[in-house]
Short mmCIF file of C-alpha atoms and ligand atoms in Angstrom, two decimals:
data_model
loop_
_atom_site.label_atom_id
_atom_site.label_comp_id
_atom_site.label_asym_id
_atom_site.label_seq_id
_atom_site.Cartn_x
_atom_site.Cartn_y
_atom_site.Cartn_z
CA MET A 1 -37.05 43.48 4.49
CA LYS A 2 -35.52 43.36 7.94
CA LYS A 3 -37.76 40.45 8.89
CA ILE A 4 -36.70 38.54 5.79
CA SER A 5 -33.04 39.16 6.58
CA LEU A 6 -33.52 37.95 10.11
CA LEU A 7 -35.30 34.89 8.83
CA LEU A 8 -32.49 34.25 6.36
CA LEU A 9 -29.92 34.76 9.07
CA SER A 10 -31.65 32.30 11.37
CA ILE A 11 -31.91 29.75 8.58
CA ILE A 12 -28.21 30.18 7.82
CA THR A 13 -27.36 29.90 11.51
CA LEU A 14 -29.46 26.77 11.79
CA GLN A 15 -27.71 25.28 8.76
CA ILE A 16 -24.30 26.10 10.18
CA SER A 17 -25.17 24.50 13.50
CA LEU A 18 -26.46 21.42 11.67
CA GLN A 19 -23.27 21.29 9.65
CA ALA A 20 -20.90 21.93 12.52
CA SER A 21 -18.54 19.02 12.87
CA THR A 22 -18.13 17.30 16.20
CA VAL A 23 -14.94 15.95 17.68
CA TYR A 24 -15.00 12.70 19.64
CA TYR A 25 -12.25 10.97 21.55
CA VAL A 26 -11.18 7.37 22.05
CA ALA A 27 -8.68 6.47 24.77
CA VAL A 28 -7.11 3.39 26.32
CA ASP A 29 -8.82 4.20 29.63
CA GLY A 30 -12.08 5.23 27.95
CA ASN A 31 -15.50 3.68 28.29
CA ASP A 32 -18.11 3.14 25.59
CA ASN A 33 -20.78 4.36 28.04
CA ASN A 34 -19.06 7.74 28.10
CA SER A 35 -20.15 10.64 25.93
CA GLY A 36 -16.94 10.63 23.89
CA THR A 37 -15.62 14.02 24.98
CA LYS A 38 -11.94 14.64 25.70
CA ASN A 39 -12.52 14.14 29.42
CA LEU A 40 -14.98 11.27 28.98
CA PRO A 41 -13.61 9.38 25.96
CA PHE A 42 -14.95 6.23 24.36
CA ALA A 43 -12.97 2.99 24.54
CA THR A 44 -13.45 1.89 20.94
CA ILE A 45 -13.58 3.22 17.42
CA GLN A 46 -16.62 1.01 16.92
CA LYS A 47 -18.54 2.99 19.50
CA ALA A 48 -17.33 6.27 18.02
CA GLN A 49 -18.64 5.20 14.61
CA SER A 50 -22.13 4.79 16.05
CA VAL A 51 -22.34 8.52 16.85
CA VAL A 52 -20.30 10.22 14.13
CA GLN A 53 -21.81 12.12 11.23
CA PRO A 54 -20.10 13.16 8.00
CA GLY A 55 -17.53 15.85 8.77
CA ASP A 56 -16.85 14.61 12.29
CA THR A 57 -13.44 13.69 13.62
CA VAL A 58 -12.59 10.94 16.09
CA TYR A 59 -9.28 11.54 17.85
CA ILE A 60 -7.59 8.40 19.12
CA ARG A 61 -5.33 8.99 22.09
CA GLY A 62 -1.93 7.33 22.34
CA GLY A 63 -1.21 4.01 24.06
CA VAL A 64 -1.69 0.31 23.40
CA TYR A 65 -5.23 -0.94 22.87
CA HIS A 66 -5.46 -4.69 23.53
CA LEU A 67 -8.31 -5.95 21.39
CA THR A 68 -10.29 -9.00 22.54
CA GLU A 69 -12.39 -11.60 20.75
CA ALA A 70 -15.44 -10.15 22.49
CA GLN A 71 -14.87 -7.02 20.39
CA ILE A 72 -15.37 -8.83 17.08
CA THR A 73 -18.16 -6.75 15.60
CA LYS A 74 -19.32 -8.95 12.80
CA GLN A 75 -18.56 -11.98 10.68
CA GLU A 76 -18.40 -11.23 6.97
CA ARG A 77 -17.77 -14.24 4.72
CA ILE A 78 -15.04 -16.12 6.53
CA TYR A 79 -13.74 -12.98 8.25
CA ALA A 80 -14.04 -12.07 11.89
CA CYS A 81 -14.21 -8.29 11.51
CA VAL A 82 -13.07 -6.63 14.69
CA THR A 83 -13.62 -2.97 13.83
CA TYR A 84 -16.24 -2.75 11.09
CA LEU A 85 -16.47 0.66 9.46
CA ASP A 86 -19.64 0.88 7.41
CA LYS A 87 -20.71 4.48 8.01
CA SER A 88 -19.77 6.81 5.15
CA GLY A 89 -18.87 10.45 4.97
CA THR A 90 -19.55 12.52 1.90
CA ALA A 91 -17.36 14.11 -0.77
CA GLY A 92 -16.88 17.34 1.18
CA LYS A 93 -17.20 15.81 4.64
CA TYR A 94 -15.03 12.86 5.39
CA ILE A 95 -15.41 10.94 8.62
CA ASN A 96 -11.97 11.15 10.19
CA TYR A 97 -10.36 8.63 12.54
CA PHE A 98 -7.08 10.32 13.43
CA ASN A 99 -4.40 9.85 16.04
CA TYR A 100 -4.51 12.68 18.55
CA PRO A 101 -1.69 15.04 17.51
CA ASN A 102 1.75 13.84 18.63
CA GLU A 103 0.36 10.65 20.17
CA THR A 104 0.66 7.11 18.80
CA PRO A 105 -2.25 4.71 19.20
CA VAL A 106 -1.33 1.03 18.74
CA PHE A 107 -4.03 -1.61 18.24
CA ASP A 108 -2.78 -5.02 19.34
CA TYR A 109 -4.63 -8.14 18.14
CA ALA A 110 -2.31 -10.80 19.61
CA THR A 111 -5.09 -12.45 21.64
CA VAL A 112 -7.79 -12.26 18.95
CA LYS A 113 -7.72 -15.86 17.71
CA PRO A 114 -11.20 -16.90 16.59
CA ALA A 115 -11.24 -20.57 15.60
CA ASN A 116 -11.67 -21.28 11.89
CA LEU A 117 -12.01 -17.63 10.94
CA ARG A 118 -9.76 -15.16 9.22
CA VAL A 119 -9.15 -11.94 11.11
CA ALA A 120 -9.76 -8.50 9.63
CA ALA A 121 -8.61 -5.96 12.19
CA PHE A 122 -10.35 -3.16 10.26
CA TYR A 123 -12.98 -4.11 7.69
CA VAL A 124 -14.04 -1.02 5.79
CA THR A 125 -17.17 -1.01 3.64
CA GLY A 126 -17.94 2.70 4.10
CA SER A 127 -16.71 5.44 1.79
CA TYR A 128 -15.24 8.91 2.35
CA ILE A 129 -13.46 7.70 5.47
CA HIS A 130 -10.00 9.00 6.41
CA LEU A 131 -7.88 6.81 8.69
CA LYS A 132 -4.63 8.35 9.87
CA GLY A 133 -1.73 7.96 12.25
CA PHE A 134 -2.10 4.68 14.10
CA GLU A 135 -0.57 1.21 14.19
CA VAL A 136 -2.00 -2.30 13.88
CA VAL A 137 0.13 -5.10 15.35
CA GLY A 138 -0.07 -8.79 16.19
CA VAL A 139 -2.92 -9.80 13.86
CA GLN A 140 -3.23 -13.60 13.97
CA VAL A 141 -3.87 -16.51 11.63
CA THR A 142 -5.78 -19.42 13.20
CA ILE A 143 -6.51 -21.60 10.18
CA LYS A 144 -4.07 -24.37 9.34
CA THR A 145 -4.94 -24.70 5.63
CA HIS A 146 -4.70 -22.08 2.85
CA THR A 147 -5.79 -18.78 4.39
CA GLN A 148 -4.86 -15.23 5.30
CA SER A 149 -5.73 -12.43 7.71
CA GLU A 150 -5.58 -8.70 7.17
CA CYS A 151 -4.90 -5.53 9.09
CA PHE A 152 -7.12 -3.49 6.75
CA GLU A 153 -9.57 -4.85 4.16
CA ASN A 154 -11.18 -2.18 1.98
CA HIS A 155 -14.45 -2.40 0.09
CA GLY A 156 -15.49 1.28 0.03
CA SER A 157 -14.51 4.14 -2.27
CA ASN A 158 -12.80 7.49 -1.84
CA ASN A 159 -11.17 6.39 1.39
CA ILE A 160 -7.81 7.69 2.57
CA TYR A 161 -5.45 5.44 4.51
CA GLU A 162 -2.62 7.63 5.74
CA GLN A 163 0.43 7.18 7.98
CA LEU A 164 -0.70 3.76 9.17
CA LYS A 165 1.79 1.13 10.29
CA MET A 166 0.89 -2.54 10.01
CA HIS A 167 3.60 -4.66 11.52
CA ASP A 168 4.82 -7.61 13.55
CA GLY A 169 1.81 -9.78 12.84
CA MET A 170 0.80 -12.67 10.60
CA ALA A 171 -1.54 -10.65 8.39
CA ILE A 172 -1.42 -8.77 5.11
CA GLY A 173 -0.98 -5.08 5.86
CA PHE A 174 -3.52 -3.54 3.50
CA TYR A 175 -5.86 -5.47 1.21
CA LEU A 176 -8.31 -4.14 -1.36
CA LEU A 177 -10.89 -6.23 -3.19
CA GLU A 178 -13.24 -3.51 -4.35
CA GLY A 179 -13.83 0.22 -4.28
CA SER A 180 -12.57 3.09 -6.44
CA ASP A 181 -10.48 6.22 -5.89
CA ASN A 182 -8.92 5.03 -2.66
CA PHE A 183 -5.63 6.66 -1.69
CA ILE A 184 -3.13 4.74 0.40
CA LEU A 185 -0.60 7.34 1.46
CA ASN A 186 2.62 7.09 3.45
CA CYS A 187 1.86 3.75 5.10
CA ASP A 188 4.39 1.13 6.28
CA ALA A 189 3.89 -2.66 6.33
CA TYR A 190 6.73 -4.68 7.85
CA ASN A 191 7.69 -7.81 9.78
CA ASN A 192 4.53 -9.60 8.76
CA TRP A 193 4.86 -13.38 8.51
CA ASP A 194 2.22 -16.11 8.76
CA TYR A 195 4.23 -19.04 10.12
CA PHE A 196 1.10 -21.06 11.02
CA SER A 197 -1.00 -21.88 7.95
CA GLU A 198 -0.08 -24.30 5.18
CA ASN A 199 3.64 -24.88 5.16
CA GLY A 200 4.46 -22.04 7.53
CA LYS A 201 6.12 -20.02 4.78
CA GLY A 202 3.70 -17.11 4.89
CA GLY A 203 2.99 -17.38 1.18
CA ASN A 204 0.00 -15.04 1.34
CA THR A 205 1.35 -12.34 3.60
CA ASP A 206 1.99 -9.33 1.40
CA GLY A 207 2.65 -5.84 2.66
CA PHE A 208 0.02 -4.34 0.34
CA GLY A 209 -2.43 -6.21 -1.90
CA CYS A 210 -4.68 -4.54 -4.44
CA HIS A 211 -7.00 -6.91 -6.29
CA PRO A 212 -9.87 -4.75 -7.54
CA ARG A 213 -12.89 -6.27 -9.21
CA GLU A 214 -14.20 -4.91 -12.51
CA GLY A 215 -15.30 -1.27 -12.08
CA SER A 216 -13.09 -0.62 -9.03
CA ARG A 217 -10.79 1.97 -10.53
CA ASN A 218 -8.16 4.59 -9.75
CA ASN A 219 -6.70 3.19 -6.56
CA VAL A 220 -3.34 4.81 -5.85
CA PHE A 221 -0.58 3.88 -3.42
CA LYS A 222 1.92 6.65 -2.75
CA GLY A 223 4.86 6.93 -0.40
CA CYS A 224 4.31 3.47 1.10
CA ARG A 225 7.05 1.10 2.29
CA ALA A 226 6.94 -2.70 2.59
CA TRP A 227 9.75 -4.76 4.09
CA PHE A 228 10.24 -8.18 5.64
CA ASN A 229 6.81 -9.34 4.58
CA SER A 230 6.95 -13.08 4.06
CA ASP A 231 5.36 -12.99 0.60
CA ASP A 232 5.48 -9.90 -1.61
CA GLY A 233 5.86 -6.20 -0.90
CA PHE A 234 3.13 -4.94 -3.27
CA ASP A 235 0.89 -7.45 -5.07
CA LEU A 236 -1.60 -6.85 -7.91
CA ILE A 237 -2.53 -10.43 -8.76
CA ASN A 238 -6.16 -10.86 -9.87
CA ALA A 239 -6.59 -7.13 -10.47
CA PHE A 240 -9.44 -6.44 -12.91
CA GLU A 241 -8.70 -2.72 -13.07
CA ALA A 242 -5.45 -0.76 -13.22
CA THR A 243 -3.67 0.39 -10.06
CA THR A 244 -0.84 2.89 -9.54
CA PHE A 245 2.18 2.51 -7.27
CA ASP A 246 3.94 5.87 -7.00
CA HIS A 247 7.08 6.59 -4.95
CA CYS A 248 6.80 3.34 -2.99
CA TRP A 249 9.66 1.24 -1.58
CA ALA A 250 9.79 -2.56 -1.31
CA PHE A 251 12.74 -4.31 0.29
CA TYR A 252 13.61 -7.61 1.96
CA ASN A 253 10.28 -9.21 1.04
CA GLY A 254 10.14 -13.01 0.85
CA PHE A 255 12.25 -13.18 3.98
CA ASN A 256 11.39 -13.09 7.63
CA LYS A 257 13.30 -10.57 9.65
CA ASP A 258 16.18 -13.02 10.15
CA PHE A 259 16.52 -13.25 6.34
CA VAL A 260 15.18 -16.81 6.31
CA SER A 261 13.58 -17.55 2.95
CA GLU A 262 9.77 -17.62 3.15
CA GLY A 263 7.19 -16.87 0.40
CA ASP A 264 7.34 -15.47 -3.14
CA GLY A 265 9.48 -12.45 -2.42
CA ASN A 266 8.72 -9.95 -5.15
CA GLY A 267 9.01 -6.25 -4.54
CA PHE A 268 6.30 -5.13 -6.97
CA LYS A 269 4.15 -7.87 -8.53
CA SER A 270 2.18 -6.22 -11.29
CA GLY A 271 -0.78 -8.37 -12.20
CA GLY A 272 -1.29 -11.94 -13.28
CA TYR A 273 -4.31 -14.17 -12.81
CA GLY A 274 -2.83 -17.40 -11.57
CA LEU A 275 -3.02 -20.45 -13.74
CA GLN A 276 -6.72 -21.17 -13.31
CA LYS A 277 -8.21 -18.23 -15.19
CA LEU A 278 -8.27 -18.35 -18.96
CA GLY A 279 -9.92 -16.53 -21.87
CA ASN A 280 -12.96 -14.52 -20.87
CA GLN A 281 -12.24 -15.04 -17.18
CA ILE A 282 -9.50 -12.46 -17.67
CA PRO A 283 -10.42 -8.80 -18.19
CA ASN A 284 -10.16 -7.62 -21.77
CA PRO A 285 -8.27 -5.43 -22.34
CA THR A 286 -5.86 -6.46 -19.64
CA PRO A 287 -5.46 -3.65 -17.08
CA ARG A 288 -2.28 -1.64 -17.52
CA ASN A 289 -0.83 -0.96 -14.07
CA THR A 290 1.62 1.87 -13.44
CA ILE A 291 4.70 1.55 -11.26
CA GLN A 292 6.67 4.79 -11.11
CA PHE A 293 9.45 6.30 -8.99
CA CYS A 294 9.54 3.13 -6.92
CA LEU A 295 12.48 1.46 -5.24
CA ALA A 296 13.03 -2.31 -4.90
CA VAL A 297 15.95 -3.58 -2.84
CA ARG A 298 17.10 -7.10 -2.04
CA ASN A 299 13.75 -8.79 -2.45
CA LYS A 300 14.14 -12.57 -2.58
CA ALA A 301 12.83 -12.93 -6.14
CA ASN A 302 12.12 -10.06 -8.53
CA GLY A 303 12.29 -6.39 -7.72
CA PHE A 304 9.82 -5.43 -10.46
CA TYR A 305 7.79 -8.35 -11.79
CA SER A 306 5.01 -8.74 -14.35
CA ASN A 307 3.96 -12.09 -12.81
CA HIS A 308 2.54 -13.84 -15.91
CA HIS A 309 0.29 -10.84 -16.59
CA THR A 310 -1.66 -11.06 -19.84
CA GLY A 311 -0.66 -7.56 -20.95
CA GLY A 312 1.84 -4.81 -20.42
CA SER A 313 2.27 -2.32 -17.58
CA ASN A 314 3.93 1.10 -17.31
CA TRP A 315 7.30 1.16 -15.53
CA PHE A 316 8.71 4.65 -15.19
CA ASN A 317 11.79 5.87 -13.30
CA ASN A 318 12.20 2.96 -10.93
CA SER A 319 15.37 1.92 -9.11
CA ALA A 320 16.29 -1.69 -8.37
CA TYR A 321 19.18 -3.04 -6.32
CA LYS A 322 20.30 -6.53 -5.37
CA ASN A 323 17.05 -8.32 -6.15
CA ALA A 324 17.42 -11.88 -7.45
CA THR A 325 16.23 -10.32 -10.70
CA ASN A 326 15.86 -6.59 -10.83
CA TYR A 327 13.32 -6.40 -13.71
CA ASN A 328 11.39 -9.46 -14.89
CA MET A 329 8.63 -8.76 -17.39
CA LEU A 330 7.35 -12.34 -17.72
CA ASN A 331 3.89 -12.49 -19.28
CA ARG A 332 1.52 -15.20 -20.45
CA LEU A 333 -1.12 -15.53 -23.12
CA ARG A 334 -4.78 -15.08 -22.37
CA ASP A 335 -6.00 -18.39 -23.70
CA THR A 336 -3.29 -20.72 -22.47
CA ILE A 337 -1.17 -20.94 -19.38
CA GLN A 338 1.89 -20.64 -21.57
CA ASP A 339 4.41 -18.11 -20.36
CA VAL A 340 5.95 -15.80 -22.89
CA PRO A 341 8.51 -13.02 -22.75
CA GLY A 342 7.01 -9.67 -21.74
CA PHE A 343 5.03 -7.74 -24.32
CA ASN A 344 3.38 -4.31 -24.48
CA HIS A 345 5.27 -3.01 -21.47
CA ILE A 346 6.27 0.64 -21.53
CA MET A 347 9.54 1.12 -19.71
CA TYR A 348 11.25 4.50 -19.45
CA ASN A 349 14.11 5.78 -17.32
CA ASN A 350 14.53 2.70 -15.12
CA LEU A 351 17.76 2.03 -13.26
CA GLY A 352 19.22 -1.07 -11.66
CA TYR A 353 22.39 -2.29 -10.03
CA LYS A 354 23.80 -5.51 -8.66
CA GLY A 355 20.82 -7.71 -9.46
CA GLY A 356 21.45 -11.46 -9.40
CA ARG A 357 20.15 -10.90 -12.91
CA GLU A 358 19.50 -7.42 -14.16
CA THR A 359 16.63 -8.26 -16.51
CA GLN A 360 14.57 -11.19 -17.75
CA ASN A 361 11.93 -11.45 -20.45
CA ILE A 362 12.41 -7.97 -21.90
CA ASP A 363 12.45 -8.24 -25.67
CA ALA A 364 13.02 -4.83 -27.24
CA ALA A 365 10.88 -5.71 -30.25
CA LYS A 366 7.80 -6.52 -28.18
CA ASN A 367 7.88 -3.59 -25.73
CA THR A 368 8.26 0.17 -25.78
CA LEU A 369 11.62 0.84 -24.19
CA ALA A 370 13.54 4.05 -23.88
CA ASN A 371 16.33 5.39 -21.74
CA ASN A 372 16.54 2.44 -19.37
CA TYR A 373 19.96 1.48 -18.06
CA PHE A 374 19.68 -1.85 -19.84
CA ASP A 375 18.85 -0.49 -23.26
CA LEU A 376 21.36 2.35 -22.94
CA ASN A 377 23.94 -0.33 -22.08
CA LEU A 378 25.14 1.62 -19.09
CA ASN A 379 26.57 -0.43 -16.25
CA ALA A 380 26.31 1.15 -12.85
CA SER A 381 29.10 1.12 -10.31
CA ASP A 382 29.33 2.13 -6.67
CA THR A 383 30.70 5.49 -7.74
CA ASP A 384 27.36 6.45 -9.34
CA PHE A 385 25.66 6.62 -5.96
CA ILE A 386 25.97 8.85 -2.93
CA SER A 387 25.13 5.88 -0.69
CA LEU A 388 24.24 2.20 -0.93
CA ASP A 389 23.73 1.83 2.81
CA GLU A 390 20.55 -0.26 3.08
CA LYS A 391 20.08 0.71 6.72
CA LEU A 392 18.86 4.09 5.50
CA LEU A 393 15.71 2.50 4.07
CA THR A 394 14.04 2.26 7.47
CA THR A 395 14.85 5.85 8.45
CA PRO A 396 11.88 7.38 10.27
CA ARG A 397 9.50 9.34 8.10
CA ASN A 398 9.33 13.11 7.92
CA ALA A 399 6.98 14.88 10.32
CA ASP A 400 4.29 15.15 7.64
CA GLY A 401 4.52 11.39 7.06
CA SER A 402 6.33 11.60 3.75
CA LEU A 403 9.23 9.30 2.92
CA PRO A 404 12.53 10.21 4.56
CA ASP A 405 14.99 12.13 2.41
CA ILE A 406 17.82 9.62 2.32
CA SER A 407 20.89 9.39 0.13
CA PHE A 408 20.41 5.70 -0.72
CA MET A 409 20.69 5.18 -4.50
CA ARG A 410 20.70 8.93 -5.04
CA LEU A 411 23.01 9.78 -7.92
CA LYS A 412 26.22 11.67 -7.47
CA PRO A 413 26.34 14.88 -9.53
CA ASN A 414 28.87 13.27 -11.87
CA SER A 415 27.00 9.99 -12.27
CA GLN A 416 26.59 8.67 -15.82
CA PHE A 417 22.82 8.46 -15.20
CA ILE A 418 22.28 12.17 -14.67
CA ASP A 419 20.12 13.71 -17.41
CA LYS A 420 20.06 10.44 -19.35
CA GLY A 421 16.28 10.00 -19.11
CA LYS A 422 13.43 10.75 -21.45
CA ASP A 423 11.04 13.60 -20.66
CA ILE A 424 7.77 11.80 -19.97
CA GLY A 425 5.99 14.71 -18.33
CA PHE A 426 7.28 14.71 -14.77
CA VAL A 427 9.18 17.58 -13.18
CA PHE A 428 12.94 17.22 -13.53
CA LYS A 429 16.12 19.17 -12.89
CA GLY A 430 18.99 19.85 -15.26
CA THR A 431 18.54 19.31 -18.98
CA ALA A 432 16.59 16.02 -18.78
CA PRO A 433 15.26 13.56 -16.21
CA ASP A 434 17.78 11.30 -14.49
CA LEU A 435 17.43 7.53 -14.47
CA GLY A 436 15.84 5.92 -11.45
CA ALA A 437 13.56 7.02 -8.63
CA PHE A 438 15.54 10.01 -7.36
CA GLU A 439 16.23 13.16 -9.36
CA THR A 440 19.51 14.79 -8.42
CA ASN A 441 19.52 18.50 -7.88
CA LYS A 442 22.57 19.20 -10.00
CA1 CA B 1 1.58 -12.36 -2.85
CA1 CA B 2 18.16 15.68 -14.40
#
């Protein structure tokens, strides 16, 4: 009996040692010939990937990493993939690439300009990978015709992109073409403008783009912000499965940071398939995207936009302010390129103020509408809000990465929009939900 116990114990010990996770380090002054310890760190994430196993963590020390063209790992399609993450974790054992606590790593791609190739700073085909706490800046566009580059391009599933900042480059911040159950949490994409390709208007440079192929489901964006991206804040064109935007903010998109007009300029663009796809080239049924508790401010075109989608989406508890149009539910028919007023949208508890237009293409007979400011016929005024100071929108995030608790568009306790919403299953205070993205603690 004792022998068996000892044997069991040694087997368990062996299993624990096999399962023990390892921590590796990457630092600006590291070297890929090092062993990757804290004192002998690697220089690149690419090297770290070659040694990690599921459950391991790679800590990235603070400082600016100047990427070079020699570090392009692989060409995939027309993309020069600089860091290529193709090693997967498992459901219980993610591979983690984290900033070292209280340090800020910045990856700068300003000199990575491969001729005739798009740049993907991070090209992720692996799954169960968690990326957290670093910045990607200066990603370039080198192609003069229709093109784009990306800070992150995702193809894997069950990945977590958290507290990443993609800014001051020419590339899309985050871009998804395939993969399911990815969670994009508390990321910021800003000051991204492609002034080189086509007409120099940056018409492809969105903050966040999610364009999943058929079968790529359940991708969720939460707590993300997009501002001063030359095209759209959040874009779901050519999405063959439904996506959720939850508690995200889009402002000043369609402008460069001097407020010069650039690309499309929608805050949240929910779907559409361009004008080329017709009939069975469009998924049937049309995916129903969900945009909830989101905020759209002073985007050049529409705050919340259905973008010629061929079906309805869910729009719950959003707040819009000073967009050219706050809510535009424009749809089109599957078999023609003919635009029609929105149909099959479900809109509850939405709020808007000071739009160039408040709404377009919202026919009450063709949609399910309840408790929106426009169907309650309530007109907001400055006195409904604690603050309308737009400068608050770029307030630094909370220590845990969550959105800052600002007073912008929060309702005063005596606002007409308090408790005017419909209970649609979310937590609320008072006797009923309030209109808009922020529930007042009355
Ligand atoms: Ca776009
Ligand atoms: Ca309430």
